[in-house]
Coordinates of C-alpha atoms and ligand atoms in Angstrom, one line a residue:
M968 CA -41.5 139.7 -97.3
T969 CA -39.6 142.3 -95.5
D970 CA -36.5 144.2 -95.9
K971 CA -37.4 142.4 -99.1
P972 CA -34.3 144.5 -101.2
T973 CA -36.4 146.6 -103.9
I974 CA -33.2 147.5 -105.1
L975 CA -32.1 144.2 -106.2
P976 CA -28.6 143.6 -104.9
T977 CA -25.9 141.8 -107.1
V978 CA -25.1 138.2 -106.2
Q979 CA -22.2 139.6 -104.2
S980 CA -24.3 141.9 -101.6
E981 CA -25.9 141.6 -99.1
A982 CA -29.2 142.5 -99.5
S983 CA -33.5 144.0 -96.1
K984 CA -60.7 139.3 -80.3
A985 CA -63.4 140.2 -80.4
G986 CA -65.9 140.6 -82.8
T987 CA -66.2 142.0 -86.6
S988 CA -66.7 145.7 -86.7
P989 CA -67.7 147.1 -89.7
S990 CA -66.5 150.9 -90.5
K991 CA -69.5 152.9 -89.6
T992 CA -69.2 155.8 -92.0
L993 CA -68.2 153.9 -95.4
Q994 CA -71.8 151.9 -95.5
A995 CA -72.5 150.6 -99.0
G996 CA -74.6 154.0 -99.5
T997 CA -71.9 156.3 -98.9
L998 CA -69.4 154.7 -100.8
Q999 CA -69.4 155.4 -103.9
A1000 CA -69.3 159.5 -103.0
K1001 CA -66.8 158.9 -101.1
A1002 CA -64.7 156.8 -103.5
G1003 CA -64.7 159.5 -106.0
P1004 CA -63.7 159.0 -109.3
Q1005 CA -63.1 155.2 -108.1
N1006 CA -66.5 153.9 -108.7
P1007 CA -66.3 150.4 -107.6
V1008 CA -69.8 150.0 -109.4
L1009 CA -68.4 150.6 -112.8
L1010 CA -64.9 149.3 -112.7
A1011 CA -66.7 145.8 -111.8
G1012 CA -68.4 146.1 -114.8
R1013 CA -64.6 145.7 -116.7
F1014 CA -64.5 141.7 -116.0
P1015 CA -66.1 138.7 -117.1
A1016 CA -69.1 137.8 -115.4
D1017 CA -67.0 134.6 -113.6
F1018 CA -64.6 136.6 -113.1
V1019 CA -63.2 135.5 -108.9
F1020 CA -62.2 138.5 -106.6
G1021 CA -60.7 136.9 -103.2
V1022 CA -59.0 138.0 -100.8
A1023 CA -55.1 136.1 -99.4
T1024 CA -53.5 135.1 -96.7
A1025 CA -51.0 132.7 -95.7
A1026 CA -50.8 130.1 -92.5
Y1027 CA -47.8 131.1 -90.2
Q1028 CA -48.9 135.0 -91.3
I1029 CA -52.1 134.2 -89.0
E1030 CA -53.1 130.8 -87.6
G1031 CA -50.9 131.3 -84.3
A1032 CA -51.5 128.4 -82.5
A1033 CA -48.1 127.4 -82.6
R1034 CA -47.9 124.4 -80.2
V1035 CA -51.3 123.4 -80.5
D1036 CA -53.1 120.0 -81.4
G1037 CA -49.1 118.3 -82.7
R1038 CA -48.2 121.3 -84.6
R1039 CA -44.7 121.5 -84.4
P1040 CA -42.1 124.1 -85.2
S1041 CA -41.4 125.0 -88.8
I1042 CA -38.1 127.2 -89.8
W1043 CA -40.0 130.5 -89.3
D1044 CA -40.8 129.1 -85.6
A1045 CA -36.8 129.3 -84.9
F1046 CA -35.6 132.3 -87.2
S1047 CA -38.6 135.0 -85.5
K1048 CA -37.2 133.5 -82.6
M1049 CA -33.2 134.4 -83.3
P1050 CA -32.4 137.7 -81.9
G1051 CA -32.1 140.3 -84.7
R1052 CA -34.2 138.3 -87.2
V1053 CA -37.6 140.0 -87.4
H1054 CA -38.8 143.7 -86.3
D1055 CA -39.0 143.8 -82.5
G1056 CA -38.8 140.3 -81.9
D1057 CA -42.5 139.5 -83.1
T1058 CA -43.3 136.1 -83.9
G1059 CA -46.4 134.4 -85.3
D1060 CA -47.2 132.5 -82.1
I1061 CA -49.9 133.7 -81.2
A1062 CA -50.9 136.1 -84.8
C1063 CA -54.6 136.9 -85.4
D1064 CA -55.4 133.8 -83.8
H1065 CA -56.9 132.5 -86.8
Y1066 CA -56.6 129.0 -86.3
N1067 CA -58.9 129.7 -83.0
R1068 CA -61.1 131.7 -84.7
L1069 CA -61.6 130.2 -87.5
E1070 CA -66.2 130.2 -88.0
Q1071 CA -65.7 133.9 -87.1
D1072 CA -63.1 134.9 -89.9
L1073 CA -64.7 132.7 -92.5
D1074 CA -67.8 135.0 -91.7
L1075 CA -65.5 138.0 -91.9
I1076 CA -64.4 136.8 -95.8
Q1077 CA -68.3 136.1 -96.4
S1078 CA -69.2 139.8 -95.7
L1079 CA -66.7 140.7 -97.8
G1080 CA -68.8 139.7 -101.0
V1081 CA -65.5 137.8 -102.1
T1082 CA -65.7 134.2 -104.2
G1083 CA -62.5 133.1 -103.6
Y1084 CA -60.2 132.6 -100.9
R1085 CA -56.7 132.0 -101.2
F1086 CA -54.8 130.2 -97.7
S1087 CA -52.3 128.2 -97.4
I1088 CA -51.8 124.6 -95.6
A1089 CA -49.0 124.2 -92.9
W1090 CA -46.6 121.3 -93.8
P1091 CA -46.3 121.1 -90.1
R1092 CA -49.5 120.7 -89.0
I1093 CA -49.8 117.7 -91.2
V1094 CA -46.8 116.0 -91.3
P1095 CA -44.9 117.7 -88.4
E1096 CA -41.6 116.7 -88.5
G1097 CA -41.3 116.7 -92.3
T1098 CA -41.3 112.8 -92.8
G1099 CA -43.1 109.9 -91.2
R1100 CA -46.1 110.7 -88.8
I1101 CA -49.4 112.6 -91.0
N1102 CA -51.1 114.4 -87.6
E1103 CA -54.4 113.8 -88.1
K1104 CA -55.7 117.1 -86.1
G1105 CA -54.0 118.9 -88.5
L1106 CA -55.9 117.6 -90.9
D1107 CA -59.0 118.2 -89.4
F1108 CA -58.0 122.1 -88.8
Y1109 CA -58.3 122.1 -92.8
D1110 CA -61.6 120.2 -93.1
R1111 CA -63.2 122.5 -91.2
L1112 CA -61.4 125.5 -92.7
L1113 CA -63.0 123.5 -96.2
D1114 CA -66.1 122.4 -95.0
G1115 CA -66.9 126.0 -94.1
L1116 CA -65.8 127.6 -97.1
N1117 CA -68.3 125.3 -99.2
A1118 CA -71.0 126.2 -97.2
R1119 CA -70.4 129.8 -97.8
G1120 CA -69.9 129.7 -101.1
I1121 CA -66.7 130.8 -101.1
K1122 CA -64.1 129.2 -103.6
A1123 CA -60.6 126.9 -101.7
Y1124 CA -57.5 127.9 -103.8
A1125 CA -54.9 126.8 -102.0
T1126 CA -51.2 127.0 -101.6
L1127 CA -48.7 123.4 -100.2
Y1128 CA -46.3 125.8 -99.7
H1129 CA -45.9 129.4 -97.9
W1130 CA -43.0 129.6 -96.6
D1131 CA -43.4 126.9 -93.4
L1132 CA -40.2 124.3 -94.2
P1133 CA -41.0 121.6 -90.8
L1134 CA -37.6 122.7 -88.3
T1135 CA -36.6 119.1 -88.6
L1136 CA -36.0 119.0 -92.2
M1137 CA -32.9 121.6 -91.3
G1138 CA -31.1 118.7 -89.8
D1139 CA -30.7 117.2 -93.6
G1140 CA -29.9 120.5 -94.7
G1141 CA -33.4 121.8 -95.2
W1142 CA -34.2 122.9 -99.1
T1143 CA -30.5 122.7 -99.7
A1144 CA -31.0 118.9 -99.5
R1145 CA -32.7 117.1 -102.4
S1146 CA -34.0 114.4 -99.7
T1147 CA -36.8 117.3 -98.9
S1148 CA -38.0 117.5 -102.6
Y1149 CA -39.6 114.0 -102.0
A1150 CA -40.2 115.0 -98.3
F1151 CA -42.7 117.9 -99.6
Q1152 CA -44.0 115.5 -102.5
R1153 CA -45.6 112.7 -99.6
Y1154 CA -47.0 115.8 -97.6
A1155 CA -48.6 117.4 -101.1
K1156 CA -49.5 113.6 -101.0
V1157 CA -50.8 113.2 -98.2
A1158 CA -52.8 116.7 -97.5
M1159 CA -54.3 116.3 -101.5
A1160 CA -55.4 112.7 -100.7
R1161 CA -57.4 114.0 -97.7
L1162 CA -58.4 117.8 -99.0
G1163 CA -58.2 117.7 -103.0
D1164 CA -62.2 116.9 -102.9
R1165 CA -63.0 120.6 -101.5
I1166 CA -59.8 122.1 -103.3
D1167 CA -60.9 124.7 -106.9
A1168 CA -57.2 124.8 -107.5
V1169 CA -53.7 124.0 -105.7
A1170 CA -50.3 125.9 -106.3
T1171 CA -47.2 123.9 -104.9
F1172 CA -44.9 126.8 -104.0
N1173 CA -45.6 130.5 -103.4
E1174 CA -43.1 132.6 -104.6
P1175 CA -40.0 130.3 -104.5
W1176 CA -38.0 133.8 -105.5
C1177 CA -38.2 134.5 -101.5
S1178 CA -37.7 130.8 -100.4
V1179 CA -34.7 130.0 -102.7
W1180 CA -32.7 133.8 -103.1
L1181 CA -34.2 136.0 -100.2
S1182 CA -34.0 133.3 -97.4
H1183 CA -30.4 131.7 -99.2
L1184 CA -28.5 134.4 -100.7
Y1185 CA -29.6 137.5 -99.3
G1186 CA -30.2 135.7 -95.8
V1187 CA -33.7 138.1 -95.2
H1188 CA -35.8 135.1 -94.7
A1189 CA -35.6 131.9 -92.9
P1190 CA -33.5 129.9 -93.0
G1191 CA -31.2 133.4 -93.4
E1192 CA -28.3 131.9 -95.1
R1193 CA -26.0 134.1 -97.0
N1194 CA -24.4 131.5 -99.8
I1195 CA -24.7 131.6 -103.3
E1196 CA -23.7 127.5 -103.6
A1197 CA -26.7 127.4 -100.7
A1198 CA -28.9 129.3 -102.7
L1199 CA -28.3 127.1 -106.0
A1200 CA -29.3 124.1 -104.4
A1201 CA -32.1 125.2 -103.0
L1202 CA -33.0 126.6 -106.5
H1203 CA -32.8 123.1 -108.4
V1204 CA -34.5 121.5 -104.9
T1205 CA -37.4 123.8 -105.0
N1206 CA -38.2 123.5 -108.7
L1207 CA -37.4 119.9 -108.7
A1208 CA -40.2 119.6 -105.6
H1209 CA -42.6 121.4 -107.6
G1210 CA -42.4 118.6 -110.1
L1211 CA -42.9 116.0 -108.1
A1212 CA -45.6 117.4 -106.2
V1213 CA -47.1 117.8 -109.5
E1214 CA -47.1 114.3 -110.4
A1215 CA -48.5 113.4 -106.6
I1216 CA -51.7 115.7 -106.8
R1217 CA -52.5 114.4 -110.4
H1218 CA -52.0 111.3 -109.1
V1219 CA -54.3 111.7 -105.8
A1220 CA -56.9 114.5 -107.1
P1221 CA -56.6 114.7 -110.7
N1222 CA -59.8 116.9 -110.7
V1223 CA -58.2 119.7 -109.5
P1224 CA -56.0 122.2 -111.4
V1225 CA -52.8 122.4 -110.9
G1226 CA -50.4 125.9 -110.3
L1227 CA -47.3 127.8 -109.4
V1228 CA -47.6 131.2 -107.7
L1229 CA -44.4 133.6 -109.1
N1230 CA -43.5 136.9 -107.3
A1231 CA -42.3 137.8 -111.3
H1232 CA -40.1 140.7 -111.4
S1233 CA -40.9 143.8 -113.6
V1234 CA -37.2 144.3 -114.6
I1235 CA -36.7 148.2 -115.8
A1236 CA -33.6 149.4 -117.2
A1237 CA -32.3 152.5 -115.8
S1238 CA -32.0 154.2 -119.8
D1239 CA -32.5 153.4 -123.0
G1240 CA -27.9 152.6 -123.2
A1241 CA -26.7 149.6 -124.0
E1242 CA -25.2 148.7 -120.9
D1243 CA -28.5 149.4 -119.1
K1244 CA -31.0 146.9 -121.1
A1245 CA -28.6 144.8 -121.3
A1246 CA -28.3 144.8 -117.1
A1247 CA -32.0 143.8 -117.2
E1248 CA -31.7 141.5 -119.4
R1249 CA -29.8 139.8 -117.2
A1250 CA -32.0 140.8 -113.8
F1251 CA -34.4 139.2 -115.6
S1252 CA -32.5 135.3 -116.0
F1253 CA -31.2 135.9 -112.5
H1254 CA -34.5 136.8 -110.6
N1255 CA -37.2 135.6 -114.0
G1256 CA -35.7 133.1 -115.7
V1257 CA -34.5 130.8 -113.2
F1258 CA -38.0 129.6 -112.4
F1259 CA -40.0 130.2 -115.4
D1260 CA -37.7 129.0 -117.9
P1261 CA -37.3 125.4 -116.2
V1262 CA -40.8 125.2 -115.8
F1263 CA -42.8 126.5 -119.0
K1264 CA -39.3 126.0 -121.4
G1265 CA -37.4 122.7 -119.3
D1266 CA -33.9 124.5 -118.5
Y1267 CA -32.6 126.6 -117.3
P1268 CA -31.4 129.8 -119.0
Q1269 CA -27.7 130.0 -120.8
D1270 CA -26.1 132.9 -119.4
F1271 CA -27.5 131.7 -115.8
M1272 CA -26.1 128.5 -116.4
A1273 CA -22.9 129.9 -118.2
A1274 CA -22.4 132.4 -115.1
Y1275 CA -23.0 129.1 -112.4
G1276 CA -23.5 126.0 -114.2
D1277 CA -20.3 124.9 -112.7
R1278 CA -21.6 125.9 -109.1
M1279 CA -25.3 124.1 -109.7
P1280 CA -25.5 121.0 -107.3
V1281 CA -26.2 118.2 -109.7
I1282 CA -28.8 118.0 -112.4
E1283 CA -30.8 113.9 -112.5
A1284 CA -31.2 112.6 -115.7
G1285 CA -34.7 113.1 -115.7
D1286 CA -35.1 116.0 -113.1
L1287 CA -36.1 119.1 -116.1
A1288 CA -39.2 116.6 -117.4
I1289 CA -40.3 116.2 -114.0
I1290 CA -39.9 120.1 -113.7
S1291 CA -41.6 121.0 -116.5
Q1292 CA -44.9 118.7 -116.1
R1293 CA -48.0 121.5 -118.0
L1294 CA -49.6 123.4 -115.4
D1295 CA -53.4 124.3 -115.6
W1296 CA -53.0 127.8 -114.0
W1297 CA -49.9 130.2 -113.0
G1298 CA -50.7 132.8 -110.0
L1299 CA -49.0 136.1 -110.3
N1300 CA -47.8 138.3 -107.1
Y1301 CA -47.2 141.1 -108.0
Y1302 CA -46.4 144.7 -105.5
T1303 CA -43.3 147.2 -106.9
P1304 CA -41.5 147.0 -110.1
M1305 CA -37.4 146.1 -110.2
R1306 CA -35.3 149.3 -111.4
V1307 CA -31.9 148.3 -112.4
A1308 CA -28.1 149.6 -113.7
H1309 CA -25.3 148.1 -115.1
D1310 CA -22.9 147.7 -112.1
A1311 CA -19.4 147.7 -113.9
S1312 CA -17.4 147.4 -110.9
P1313 CA -15.3 144.5 -111.4
E1314 CA -16.1 142.2 -108.7
A1315 CA -19.1 142.3 -109.7
A1316 CA -20.8 138.7 -110.0
F1317 CA -24.1 138.0 -112.6
P1318 CA -26.1 139.2 -113.1
A1319 CA -23.7 142.4 -112.4
V1320 CA -27.1 145.1 -111.4
T1321 CA -27.6 147.5 -109.2
G1322 CA -30.9 149.5 -108.1
A1323 CA -31.8 152.0 -110.5
P1324 CA -34.1 155.4 -108.3
P1325 CA -37.8 155.3 -109.1
A1326 CA -39.8 157.1 -111.4
S1327 CA -41.8 158.5 -108.8
D1328 CA -41.6 159.3 -105.0
A1329 CA -44.7 157.4 -104.9
K1330 CA -44.2 154.7 -102.4
T1331 CA -46.2 152.5 -99.6
D1332 CA -45.6 152.5 -96.1
I1333 CA -42.9 149.7 -96.6
G1334 CA -41.3 151.7 -98.6
W1335 CA -41.8 150.0 -102.2
E1336 CA -42.4 152.2 -105.2
I1337 CA -45.8 152.3 -106.6
H1338 CA -46.3 152.0 -110.5
A1339 CA -49.2 150.2 -111.7
P1340 CA -48.0 150.2 -115.6
A1341 CA -45.2 148.1 -114.8
M1342 CA -47.9 145.3 -113.5
G1343 CA -49.1 145.1 -117.3
S1344 CA -46.0 145.6 -119.2
L1345 CA -44.7 142.7 -116.9
V1346 CA -47.8 140.3 -117.9
E1347 CA -47.6 141.5 -121.7
T1348 CA -43.5 140.4 -121.7
L1349 CA -43.9 137.2 -119.6
Y1350 CA -46.7 135.7 -122.0
A1351 CA -44.3 137.0 -125.3
R1352 CA -41.8 134.8 -123.8
Y1353 CA -43.3 131.8 -122.8
E1354 CA -46.6 129.6 -123.3
L1355 CA -48.3 130.1 -120.0
P1356 CA -51.2 128.6 -119.1
Q1357 CA -54.8 130.8 -117.7
C1358 CA -53.4 133.1 -115.1
Y1359 CA -54.7 134.7 -111.3
V1360 CA -53.3 137.1 -110.0
T1361 CA -52.1 135.5 -106.7
E1362 CA -51.1 138.3 -104.4
N1363 CA -51.2 142.0 -104.9
G1364 CA -51.9 145.1 -102.5
A1365 CA -50.4 148.3 -100.6
C1366 CA -48.7 148.6 -97.1
D1367 CA -50.9 151.2 -95.8
N1368 CA -50.0 151.6 -92.4
T1369 CA -53.1 153.7 -91.3
G1370 CA -54.1 153.4 -88.0
L1371 CA -57.8 153.1 -86.1
V1372 CA -59.2 156.5 -85.4
D1373 CA -62.9 156.6 -83.8
G1374 CA -63.4 153.3 -85.3
V1375 CA -62.7 153.9 -89.0
V1376 CA -59.3 152.8 -91.1
D1377 CA -59.5 155.7 -93.7
D1378 CA -56.5 154.4 -96.1
R1379 CA -56.7 155.9 -99.2
M1380 CA -53.4 155.3 -100.1
R1381 CA -54.7 151.4 -100.4
L1382 CA -57.7 152.1 -102.4
D1383 CA -55.9 153.7 -104.9
Y1384 CA -53.6 151.4 -104.9
Y1385 CA -56.5 148.5 -105.7
W1386 CA -58.0 150.6 -108.0
Q1387 CA -55.1 152.2 -109.8
H1388 CA -53.7 147.9 -110.0
L1389 CA -57.7 146.8 -110.8
S1390 CA -57.9 149.1 -113.5
V1391 CA -54.5 147.5 -115.3
T1392 CA -55.7 143.9 -114.4
A1393 CA -59.0 144.5 -116.3
D1394 CA -56.9 146.7 -119.6
L1395 CA -55.6 143.0 -119.8
I1396 CA -58.2 141.2 -119.8
G1397 CA -59.6 143.5 -122.2
K1398 CA -56.3 142.6 -124.5
G1399 CA -56.9 139.1 -124.1
Y1400 CA -55.0 138.1 -121.9
P1401 CA -56.7 135.5 -119.8
I1402 CA -56.2 136.2 -115.9
R1403 CA -59.2 134.6 -114.6
G1404 CA -59.2 136.0 -110.6
Y1405 CA -57.5 138.5 -108.8
F1406 CA -56.9 137.9 -104.5
A1407 CA -56.0 141.0 -102.7
W1408 CA -52.9 140.8 -100.0
S1409 CA -54.1 140.6 -97.6
L1410 CA -57.6 139.2 -95.7
M1411 CA -56.2 140.9 -92.9
D1412 CA -53.3 142.7 -90.9
N1413 CA -51.3 139.5 -90.7
F1414 CA -47.3 138.7 -89.2
E1415 CA -45.1 140.6 -92.5
W1416 CA -42.3 138.1 -91.9
A1417 CA -38.9 140.3 -90.9
E1418 CA -41.2 142.9 -90.5
G1419 CA -43.2 141.7 -87.9
Y1420 CA -46.9 143.5 -87.2
R1421 CA -45.6 146.8 -87.9
M1422 CA -46.5 146.6 -92.0
R1423 CA -49.9 146.7 -92.5
F1424 CA -51.4 145.1 -95.8
G1425 CA -54.7 144.1 -94.1
L1426 CA -58.3 145.0 -95.8
V1427 CA -59.7 144.2 -92.2
H1428 CA -57.7 145.7 -89.4
V1429 CA -56.5 143.6 -86.8
D1430 CA -56.3 145.0 -83.4
Y1431 CA -53.8 142.4 -81.6
E1432 CA -53.9 142.9 -78.3
T1433 CA -58.4 142.0 -78.3
Q1434 CA -57.7 140.6 -81.7
A1435 CA -61.0 142.3 -82.8
R1436 CA -61.4 143.0 -86.5
T1437 CA -62.4 146.2 -88.0
I1438 CA -62.9 146.3 -92.1
K1439 CA -61.1 149.6 -93.4
A1440 CA -61.9 151.8 -96.1
S1441 CA -60.3 150.0 -98.6
G1442 CA -62.4 146.6 -97.4
E1443 CA -65.4 148.5 -97.4
W1444 CA -64.4 149.7 -101.3
Y1445 CA -63.1 145.7 -102.4
R1446 CA -66.4 144.5 -100.9
A1447 CA -68.7 147.0 -103.6
L1448 CA -66.2 145.7 -106.2
A1449 CA -66.7 142.5 -105.3
S1450 CA -70.3 141.9 -104.6
A1451 CA -71.3 144.4 -107.6
A1452 CA -69.3 141.9 -110.0
A1453 CA -70.9 138.7 -108.5
G1454 CA -73.6 140.6 -109.4
Ligands
LIG324 C1 -45.3 138.3 -100.9 C2 -46.0 137.0 -99.7 C3 -47.0 137.1 -99.0 C4 -46.6 138.9 -98.2 C5 -46.5 140.0 -99.5 C6 -46.3 141.8 -98.8 O1 -44.3 138.2 -101.3 O2 -46.0 136.1 -100.7 O3 -46.4 136.0 -97.7 O4 -45.7 138.9 -97.4 O5 -45.7 139.9 -99.8

């Protein structure tokens, strides 16, 4: 997610092949000395024996093969081809060419010593027009992926929607149209009926905050809409689609734990003053509550409804019961805190907040503040406010654009980021929070949405000219951690 506003705008404002070559100098023997105090073996000892260390990706960001085997375009294929939407006009047409390099990439995942792989299934490969025709060749690809994971003893964590809505559905209004939630339910049913027997856990959506607010209010992600009514419609239709998919999954694959992945925001008030604290509460409602409340409490937040209830789409009787079905787990994606101050301007719309400066200059190469304690307080706040099931950290990681020099990527900032956030994760487990696993974002450098290929989040470097994969220093460190944890 790029240009993802780190300083959150008010509602009115318009927010922003070759082979695998492990790096030469960072083999296991030298790792401990190189990593200094960030000893991966000691860190591994702070996690329970059954804790899952994994890596994560998403279909459009890595697969490529956009026109192959019956896949039809998604809204991201269209959006990325519009001038000015994605940095340098990059698209996911080829990406990491993962579709054609599946076996090699599965070997790469295995070589990292991880026990879990989080990936997303591309709706436009399975039901290419969104409704109607089912594409067997698309299902075959995920058959091969799942069989490959199972053969390597790696658990499969699938996400059904990581932002690639079949483009045809835009003709009906995309996520603003209630009909899209029923189309999603059917896709979920088709995918899970065929693939569910080899999936260890499934998430309906990845980060609805991005596919709702960032895509329909701030205009940064596909379809690039900037309209509060469209955003409110997308909000309810997405929440409903989540609930309908939970029903479908429990029907066709009752043994697969179902969850939802949320990029919960750690909202920090700029000061202890009453106005800033009230602003932080409103920001919590707008950025977290509109997803957590309906799913875990069966209602939209009151302050949010007082501000926008009259512009919300029709909420039909029974919708909230569908949305609030019990989940088996939830996923936290965390990168950076959200600092907010009260926006006193009379025209400021709810939540009437402006961004506040970071606590320090520490930031990743995409400009996001590094502040690991906010991840800990976020988890504590969420478990205090909601009755949440067990949790996986489904994404966490850093953009560090350190390049390849003499066959090595010495990405110290990323390594340090992982160390800090995994330490916080271990602290949370120590306090009794039910965190069952952690997935590094990402397995490899990939198409970073509106930022295109210039922002790199991988544990593995990708040379987009040759498609060569090179494990970075952080990847070697993560391998040492995951291997030590796996015993
Ligand atoms: C998350 C997205 C993921 C990636 C990371 C950096 O919001 O889920 O696809 O873009 O940010």
